[in-house]
XYZ file of C-alpha atoms in Angstrom:
554
model
C 79.503 -30.386 -22.996
C 76.091 -31.533 -21.701
C 75.019 -30.868 -18.093
C 74.670 -34.071 -16.067
C 71.451 -34.166 -14.008
C 71.265 -35.937 -10.617
C 69.863 -39.469 -10.617
C 66.845 -38.685 -8.356
C 64.957 -35.431 -7.711
C 66.215 -33.574 -4.607
C 69.117 -36.022 -4.271
C 71.467 -33.150 -3.535
C 68.988 -31.276 -1.308
C 68.332 -33.787 1.463
C 70.559 -36.072 3.455
C 70.611 -39.703 2.321
C 67.630 -41.710 3.595
C 64.932 -39.001 3.157
C 61.574 -40.033 1.700
C 59.258 -37.639 -0.109
C 55.636 -38.250 -1.164
C 53.994 -35.549 -3.281
C 50.460 -34.920 -4.533
C 51.518 -36.535 -7.827
C 51.999 -39.759 -5.858
C 48.449 -39.387 -4.529
C 49.484 -38.329 -0.998
C 46.001 -36.941 -0.201
C 44.359 -40.260 -1.119
C 46.960 -42.154 0.957
C 46.243 -39.942 3.968
C 42.494 -40.498 3.562
C 43.043 -44.273 3.381
C 45.082 -44.204 6.616
C 42.398 -42.175 8.417
C 39.711 -44.518 7.063
C 41.583 -47.426 8.671
C 41.631 -45.889 12.179
C 38.054 -44.650 11.763
C 36.817 -48.149 10.863
C 38.534 -49.570 13.994
C 36.641 -47.175 16.268
C 33.397 -47.099 14.276
C 31.843 -50.282 15.689
C 32.724 -49.284 19.277
C 30.336 -46.323 19.337
C 27.078 -46.225 21.269
C 25.454 -48.368 23.972
C 25.730 -51.552 21.870
C 29.281 -50.733 20.743
C 31.640 -53.693 20.377
C 34.712 -54.151 22.560
C 38.240 -54.419 21.181
C 41.102 -56.459 22.629
C 44.286 -54.386 22.551
C 47.641 -55.808 23.656
C 50.176 -53.024 24.101
C 53.966 -53.209 23.760
C 54.308 -54.327 27.384
C 51.947 -57.238 26.804
C 49.156 -55.709 28.891
C 45.645 -56.604 27.688
C 42.851 -54.018 27.399
C 39.269 -55.029 26.619
C 37.388 -51.800 25.988
C 35.122 -49.792 23.689
C 36.548 -46.485 24.944
C 38.140 -44.544 22.066
C 40.573 -42.560 24.259
C 42.021 -45.755 25.784
C 42.391 -47.397 22.373
C 44.181 -44.392 20.868
C 46.539 -44.190 23.866
C 47.537 -47.838 23.604
C 47.815 -48.132 19.795
C 51.304 -47.156 18.585
C 50.374 -45.160 15.492
C 53.186 -43.730 13.348
C 51.273 -42.297 10.346
C 51.652 -38.460 10.536
C 48.187 -37.664 9.110
C 46.460 -40.009 11.573
C 48.477 -38.418 14.402
C 46.863 -35.050 13.536
C 43.454 -36.658 14.023
C 44.523 -38.264 17.305
C 45.731 -34.863 18.566
C 42.248 -33.444 17.844
C 40.671 -36.388 19.683
C 42.992 -35.894 22.683
C 42.078 -32.213 22.766
C 38.409 -33.240 22.978
C 39.290 -35.642 25.826
C 41.204 -32.870 27.631
C 38.468 -30.226 27.263
C 35.263 -32.288 27.517
C 36.309 -35.793 28.600
C 33.750 -37.392 26.265
C 32.827 -37.724 22.542
C 36.423 -38.562 21.562
C 35.024 -41.316 19.330
C 32.778 -38.819 17.537
C 35.785 -36.671 16.494
C 37.554 -39.594 14.762
C 34.407 -41.064 13.168
C 33.144 -37.725 11.804
C 36.591 -36.743 10.509
C 36.915 -40.153 8.834
C 33.520 -39.699 7.168
C 34.319 -36.100 6.095
C 37.515 -37.366 4.431
C 35.695 -40.277 2.733
C 33.271 -37.776 1.218
C 36.153 -35.446 0.278
C 37.710 -38.330 -1.689
C 34.482 -38.702 -3.715
C 34.431 -34.939 -4.353
C 38.077 -35.035 -5.519
C 37.167 -37.807 -7.960
C 34.301 -35.636 -9.240
C 36.874 -32.971 -10.077
C 36.534 -30.492 -7.206
C 39.637 -28.696 -5.987
C 40.896 -29.255 -2.392
C 40.467 -25.507 -1.703
C 36.801 -25.615 -2.761
C 36.132 -28.626 -0.519
C 37.799 -26.905 2.461
C 35.867 -23.664 1.902
C 32.599 -25.603 1.676
C 33.411 -27.532 4.858
C 34.272 -24.314 6.709
C 31.012 -22.641 5.639
C 28.999 -25.725 6.652
C 30.820 -25.942 10.012
C 30.116 -22.257 10.757
C 26.446 -22.875 9.934
C 26.359 -25.936 12.265
C 27.908 -23.965 15.171
C 25.198 -21.278 14.819
C 22.346 -23.762 14.204
C 23.047 -26.055 17.179
C 22.126 -23.191 19.535
C 18.569 -23.175 18.134
C 18.142 -26.978 18.430
C 18.380 -27.068 22.250
C 15.496 -29.120 23.719
C 16.304 -29.019 27.461
C 18.730 -27.669 30.034
C 19.926 -28.427 33.555
C 18.396 -26.013 36.053
C 20.164 -27.091 39.259
C 23.459 -28.910 39.766
C 22.403 -30.155 43.218
C 19.197 -31.937 42.103
C 19.622 -35.666 41.399
C 16.964 -35.680 38.652
C 18.673 -32.759 36.876
C 22.157 -34.306 37.046
C 20.740 -37.601 35.725
C 19.832 -35.824 32.460
C 23.545 -35.380 31.731
C 25.235 -38.327 33.455
C 22.904 -41.209 32.558
C 23.166 -40.951 28.725
C 26.981 -40.693 28.953
C 27.277 -43.811 31.134
C 24.674 -45.695 29.037
C 26.991 -45.329 26.032
C 29.701 -47.258 27.924
C 27.843 -49.521 30.370
C 24.372 -50.145 28.963
C 22.277 -52.042 31.523
C 24.237 -50.808 34.563
C 23.645 -47.088 33.896
C 21.187 -46.558 36.817
C 23.556 -48.025 39.400
C 26.699 -46.296 38.112
C 24.875 -42.947 37.629
C 23.765 -43.051 41.287
C 27.375 -43.643 42.437
C 28.650 -40.754 40.279
C 25.906 -38.357 41.463
C 26.549 -39.232 45.142
C 30.273 -38.584 44.621
C 29.674 -35.317 42.710
C 27.297 -33.985 45.395
C 30.000 -34.445 48.059
C 32.613 -32.616 45.983
C 30.679 -29.805 44.288
C 30.170 -26.527 46.124
C 26.678 -25.154 45.283
C 27.888 -21.578 45.941
C 30.972 -21.929 43.676
C 30.256 -24.743 41.192
C 32.940 -23.423 38.811
C 35.599 -24.623 41.291
C 34.613 -28.271 40.637
C 37.711 -30.409 40.039
C 37.378 -33.875 38.472
C 40.507 -35.034 40.375
C 38.547 -34.711 43.619
C 36.599 -37.869 42.753
C 38.691 -41.005 43.063
C 37.972 -44.636 42.211
C 39.341 -47.581 44.192
C 38.840 -50.965 42.515
C 38.523 -54.026 44.742
C 38.063 -57.422 43.131
C 35.213 -59.636 44.232
C 31.456 -59.406 44.905
C 29.361 -57.496 42.337
C 28.810 -53.942 41.145
C 25.707 -53.574 43.370
C 27.993 -53.681 46.454
C 29.929 -50.585 45.351
C 29.711 -47.539 47.629
C 30.741 -43.885 47.911
C 32.885 -42.649 50.822
C 33.233 -39.017 51.848
C 36.989 -38.686 52.079
C 39.712 -40.989 50.785
C 40.254 -44.735 50.603
C 43.725 -46.288 50.292
C 44.037 -49.904 49.141
C 46.577 -50.712 51.909
C 46.599 -50.871 55.706
C 48.644 -48.791 58.191
C 52.216 -49.907 58.867
C 52.187 -50.067 62.691
C 49.984 -51.736 65.335
C 47.490 -48.857 65.516
C 44.882 -49.392 62.762
C 41.833 -47.315 63.803
C 41.261 -43.882 65.324
C 37.619 -43.027 65.971
C 38.132 -39.479 67.259
C 39.126 -36.299 65.437
C 42.869 -36.504 64.832
C 45.698 -34.224 63.767
C 47.587 -35.358 60.662
C 51.102 -34.588 59.464
C 52.328 -35.473 55.951
C 56.040 -36.130 55.276
C 57.394 -36.413 51.725
C 60.858 -37.566 52.887
C 61.889 -41.012 54.244
C 61.327 -41.443 58.002
C 64.517 -43.194 59.057
C 67.980 -42.662 60.475
C 69.831 -40.320 58.120
C 72.736 -42.014 56.362
C 75.992 -40.388 55.292
C 76.792 -39.911 51.613
C 80.216 -41.588 51.952
C 81.165 -44.924 53.443
C 83.420 -45.112 56.450
C 85.034 -47.739 58.694
C 84.621 -47.704 62.474
C 87.070 -49.528 64.725
C 85.420 -50.882 67.901
C 87.715 -52.018 70.728
C 85.283 -53.712 73.111
C 81.650 -54.798 73.617
C 80.705 -51.586 75.496
C 81.693 -49.411 72.520
C 79.630 -51.679 70.284
C 76.533 -51.294 72.519
C 76.943 -47.531 72.780
C 77.536 -47.153 69.002
C 73.855 -46.979 67.948
C 72.434 -45.483 71.162
C 72.817 -41.896 69.981
C 70.875 -42.569 66.799
C 68.103 -44.339 68.740
C 67.800 -41.452 71.204
C 67.673 -38.954 68.336
C 64.865 -40.903 66.615
C 62.974 -41.353 69.903
C 63.262 -37.616 70.571
C 61.882 -36.783 67.094
C 58.883 -39.149 67.535
C 58.221 -37.669 70.996
C 58.246 -34.113 69.576
C 55.752 -35.130 66.875
C 53.539 -36.787 69.525
C 53.791 -33.766 71.885
C 52.580 -31.441 69.097
C 49.236 -33.305 69.219
C 49.696 -35.397 66.037
C 47.956 -38.803 66.036
C 48.487 -39.703 62.374
C 51.645 -39.661 60.236
C 51.383 -40.075 56.458
C 54.682 -40.903 54.770
C 55.385 -40.486 51.070
C 58.573 -42.563 51.217
C 60.068 -45.424 53.268
C 59.577 -45.771 57.024
C 62.404 -47.393 58.980
C 61.637 -50.229 61.393
C 63.150 -48.335 64.309
C 61.060 -45.226 63.541
C 57.964 -47.462 63.321
C 58.793 -48.923 66.751
C 58.887 -45.437 68.339
C 55.683 -44.326 66.547
C 53.943 -47.413 67.995
C 55.378 -46.559 71.420
C 53.870 -43.041 71.260
C 50.505 -44.301 69.909
C 50.756 -42.734 66.414
C 49.086 -44.317 63.378
C 51.485 -44.517 60.403
C 50.309 -44.863 56.799
C 52.636 -45.124 53.810
C 51.289 -43.572 50.578
C 53.788 -44.056 47.724
C 51.777 -42.080 45.133
C 52.606 -38.351 45.043
C 49.134 -37.667 43.547
C 47.467 -39.383 46.519
C 49.723 -37.409 48.883
C 48.565 -34.197 47.238
C 44.920 -35.244 47.568
C 45.300 -36.275 51.221
C 46.751 -32.826 51.963
C 43.689 -31.345 50.251
C 41.265 -33.542 52.252
C 42.879 -32.931 55.646
C 44.148 -29.393 55.079
C 47.764 -30.431 55.795
C 51.015 -29.123 54.305
C 53.464 -31.714 52.877
C 56.750 -31.442 54.795
C 60.117 -32.255 53.195
C 61.833 -32.289 56.618
C 61.506 -34.523 59.672
C 60.475 -33.068 63.023
C 57.498 -31.589 64.842
C 55.157 -29.674 62.514
C 53.972 -26.113 63.074
C 50.240 -25.743 63.987
C 49.340 -24.437 60.507
C 51.140 -27.378 58.832
C 48.918 -29.990 60.452
C 45.656 -31.281 58.988
C 42.552 -32.730 60.646
C 40.671 -35.938 59.875
C 37.462 -37.093 61.610
C 37.740 -40.887 61.487
C 40.428 -43.307 60.321
C 39.416 -46.937 60.067
C 40.861 -50.089 58.561
C 38.337 -52.399 56.956
C 38.493 -55.637 55.053
C 36.673 -55.442 51.729
C 36.650 -58.634 49.695
C 39.858 -59.963 51.246
C 41.724 -56.656 50.743
C 42.600 -54.455 53.708
C 41.842 -50.785 53.058
C 42.360 -47.621 55.111
C 39.532 -45.073 55.047
C 40.100 -41.392 55.855
C 36.521 -40.299 56.524
C 35.412 -36.683 56.919
C 31.989 -36.714 58.599
C 31.585 -33.259 60.134
C 34.154 -31.021 58.481
C 33.603 -30.123 54.817
C 35.704 -32.376 52.617
C 35.725 -31.699 48.907
C 36.968 -35.203 48.042
C 34.990 -38.398 47.562
C 35.953 -41.969 46.693
C 33.917 -44.557 44.808
C 34.745 -48.096 45.972
C 34.081 -50.303 42.931
C 33.449 -54.046 43.236
C 33.478 -56.472 40.332
C 34.365 -59.969 39.179
C 37.283 -59.253 36.840
C 39.950 -56.571 36.509
C 38.915 -55.809 32.926
C 35.284 -55.137 33.874
C 36.422 -52.900 36.770
C 38.694 -50.937 34.406
C 35.833 -50.477 31.939
C 33.427 -49.294 34.652
C 36.103 -46.862 35.865
C 36.308 -45.372 32.343
C 32.511 -44.989 32.293
C 32.644 -43.206 35.676
C 35.432 -40.976 34.363
C 33.238 -39.956 31.406
C 30.268 -39.345 33.737
C 32.346 -37.076 35.994
C 33.760 -35.228 32.962
C 30.208 -34.592 31.762
C 29.741 -32.387 34.854
C 32.776 -30.368 33.748
C 31.127 -29.811 30.355
C 27.817 -29.021 32.043
C 29.399 -26.190 34.068
C 30.543 -24.580 30.799
C 27.088 -24.798 29.194
C 23.951 -26.338 30.737
C 22.014 -26.742 27.464
C 21.156 -30.186 26.071
C 20.495 -31.530 22.576
C 18.443 -34.584 21.564
C 20.523 -37.792 21.431
C 20.149 -41.258 19.828
C 20.988 -39.894 16.351
C 18.147 -37.323 16.392
C 20.364 -34.225 16.253
C 22.450 -35.654 13.379
C 19.390 -36.289 11.163
C 18.100 -32.791 11.935
C 21.503 -31.316 11.006
C 21.497 -33.223 7.680
C 18.126 -31.645 6.838
C 19.186 -28.112 7.809
C 22.699 -28.187 6.242
C 21.253 -29.529 2.957
C 18.707 -26.665 2.907
C 21.558 -24.203 3.570
C 23.637 -25.800 0.780
C 20.846 -25.348 -1.754
C 20.846 -21.612 -1.042
C 24.636 -21.374 -1.597
C 25.667 -20.577 -5.195
C 28.557 -22.183 -7.096
C 30.574 -25.364 -6.549
C 30.661 -24.841 -2.767
C 27.053 -26.085 -2.752
C 28.298 -29.586 -3.590
C 30.829 -29.605 -0.705
C 28.226 -28.318 1.802
C 25.568 -30.875 0.800
C 28.116 -33.702 0.969
C 29.297 -32.417 4.391
C 25.706 -32.933 5.599
C 25.729 -36.578 4.399
C 28.660 -37.369 6.735
C 26.409 -37.018 9.805
C 24.391 -40.024 8.629
C 27.190 -42.287 9.906
C 26.136 -41.777 13.573
C 22.503 -43.066 13.392
C 23.585 -45.776 10.928
C 26.223 -47.178 13.300
C 23.833 -46.966 16.280
C 21.299 -49.034 14.322
C 23.815 -51.561 12.960
C 25.523 -52.285 16.309
C 22.057 -52.807 17.854
C 21.256 -55.437 15.212
C 18.609 -53.345 13.424
C 18.060 -52.670 9.737
C 19.894 -49.353 9.261
C 18.458 -48.538 5.803
C 14.854 -48.964 6.951
C 15.407 -47.034 10.191
C 17.174 -44.144 8.465
C 14.307 -43.706 5.985
C 11.842 -43.635 8.927
C 14.042 -41.071 10.734
C 14.229 -38.842 7.653
C 10.438 -39.030 7.312
C 9.888 -38.171 11.010
C 12.272 -35.185 10.841
C 10.753 -33.923 7.601
C 7.573 -33.000 9.511
C 7.138 -29.257 9.969
C 6.109 -29.374 13.630
C 8.736 -29.052 16.387
C 8.221 -32.638 17.563
C 10.192 -34.075 14.615
C 13.519 -33.068 16.145
C 12.978 -35.400 19.128
C 12.811 -38.651 17.130
C 15.826 -40.904 17.585
C 16.722 -44.597 17.270
C 15.205 -47.081 19.717
C 18.099 -49.539 20.141
C 15.911 -51.953 22.156
C 13.371 -51.964 19.285
C 10.430 -51.881 21.732
C 8.396 -49.478 19.589
C 6.580 -50.499 16.397
C 8.550 -48.268 14.052
C 11.963 -48.489 15.846
C 11.898 -44.778 16.812
C 11.430 -43.125 20.188
C 10.956 -39.665 21.666
C 14.411 -38.905 23.074
C 13.261 -36.001 25.255
C 10.623 -38.189 26.910
C 13.150 -40.994 27.553
C 15.900 -38.613 28.746
C 18.417 -39.472 25.990
C 20.175 -36.129 25.698
C 23.644 -34.913 24.660
C 25.598 -31.937 25.987
C 25.613 -28.997 23.576
C 29.171 -27.972 24.528
C 30.610 -31.483 23.944
C 28.813 -31.926 20.595
C 29.894 -28.483 19.322
C 33.491 -29.084 20.344
C 33.611 -32.540 18.676
C 32.158 -31.314 15.332
C 34.448 -28.268 15.315
C 37.597 -30.311 16.053
C 36.645 -32.977 13.476
C 36.170 -30.328 10.748
C 39.412 -28.581 11.709
C 41.409 -31.853 11.633
C 39.813 -32.802 8.266
C 40.804 -29.488 6.677
C 44.349 -29.803 8.061
C 44.725 -33.293 6.525
C 43.191 -32.168 3.196
C 45.611 -29.226 2.972
C 48.660 -31.584 3.064
C 50.063 -32.088 -0.441
C 53.511 -33.441 0.433
C 55.072 -35.593 3.148
C 58.851 -35.379 3.634
C 60.284 -37.910 6.066
C 63.817 -38.003 7.413
C 65.579 -41.268 8.137
C 64.931 -42.412 11.710
C 67.772 -41.767 14.124
C 69.698 -44.636 15.682
C 70.452 -48.124 14.430
C 68.025 -50.803 13.275
C 64.867 -50.925 15.393
C 64.950 -54.191 17.313
C 61.690 -55.803 18.498
C 61.193 -55.449 22.245
C 62.073 -58.674 24.059
C 60.290 -59.620 27.290
C 62.592 -59.272 30.287
C 63.740 -62.543 31.866
C 62.796 -63.437 35.421
C 59.685 -63.032 37.518
C 58.929 -59.361 36.910
C 55.818 -57.724 38.329
C 52.935 -56.953 36.018
C 53.246 -53.492 34.455
C 50.998 -50.755 35.894
């Protein structure tokens, strides 16, 4: 009797609905194709002349941006290999806050080159070993290619070296104005004696529509895009602040009850006790010296009436993050209970004022004398999309300071460092025996994508410029390393001295991006099989918009 084989391989191993793709099906090539797709989306968005993308997310919200981190957050990607790359990019965003685009683009180029090497007959293991050797060489070599460093974190000219190139990549043309706003905000927050304590959350951005970017300003303290609840709007003297995280209202019972009232007097007396209790609580808060109450939840109308009676300014702040920051600014302790605060639970603020900026009423908590380690940038602009994009540029500029505190050394920008790396890695590859030489030399070619894209998005002839760059970097003197692409094409040969023009990149951010890109590439190359289970639940229905007049999603 002959043995009957199952109809499909692994049909008895997995539950029904499983899908399996093996290396025989060309899974490595499929993964490379998927990564190439995401890489090509982000490729044209790199650099000062990078193109914007319109992204409409599942909620119907529109994003117009060239910021890689925003795009990756809003795109619903399901391919597992691409998700590995996105995780590497998010790690770069978390650690450095910038160069997220570089991780995806380099990894995409490394994989493109790996595909060519696979077609030539190289083994995946040989490619990975070559890439690892080349990456180790790059990490050691970058240290010797440093052309400048930041001496002082309190000097405007020194901070400009780091912040201006980062903001130029996002907002070319407005970089001087935005860099000044970021530096003013950073100087308020950073402590020269303990710069390592710098926290990027201490710099906030409040966007107010109208006017133009030139009318933006920096405030020492916090700005809330809402006005106080009661009649008291301004306090010009130093005031004591108390922060409540619970609702300020008459406490309600958990169960419902019925009250039988026999006459009008009982009806009048029914709510008197509650009113007296609330009045007593507001009086206790006022007697403790508090002039300002910040509430994290609802404020009842009766409580508001008694706060007005006792001359207390009341501000409602629904965001728990803003509550945390206001406690940090004023030195207050958030209280989960109602009642008079203890002396050590109160905070102090110098000036509270309500202003009208472009038709919007805002409340400003200003710290003039006392040291406040929080600053707010009030951004003005014509459209919400432009304000969002400027906010992302500011975010990158502030994150650059975080990277600067880890390592103050700077590399040449504008594609100069990439061309120099191609030269050095190729020389290293020629000294390496065996098949690994091929992988190392091809690894070097991947870096050509950066200057090529910078040239192409600027409308220049990339082939001609790259040949000029190679020629400039082939010179033996130390000046060759400083030649990068002139995107404005003001010079005769299309090249400029990046050190002279202050176009510099952070060493720590560049090292991290190259390392993460190589790591993600090797992880994707090492995959030889994808096994997918059937998705849980019923058929996936398309999301329908909710009926009615719903508010716009945050």
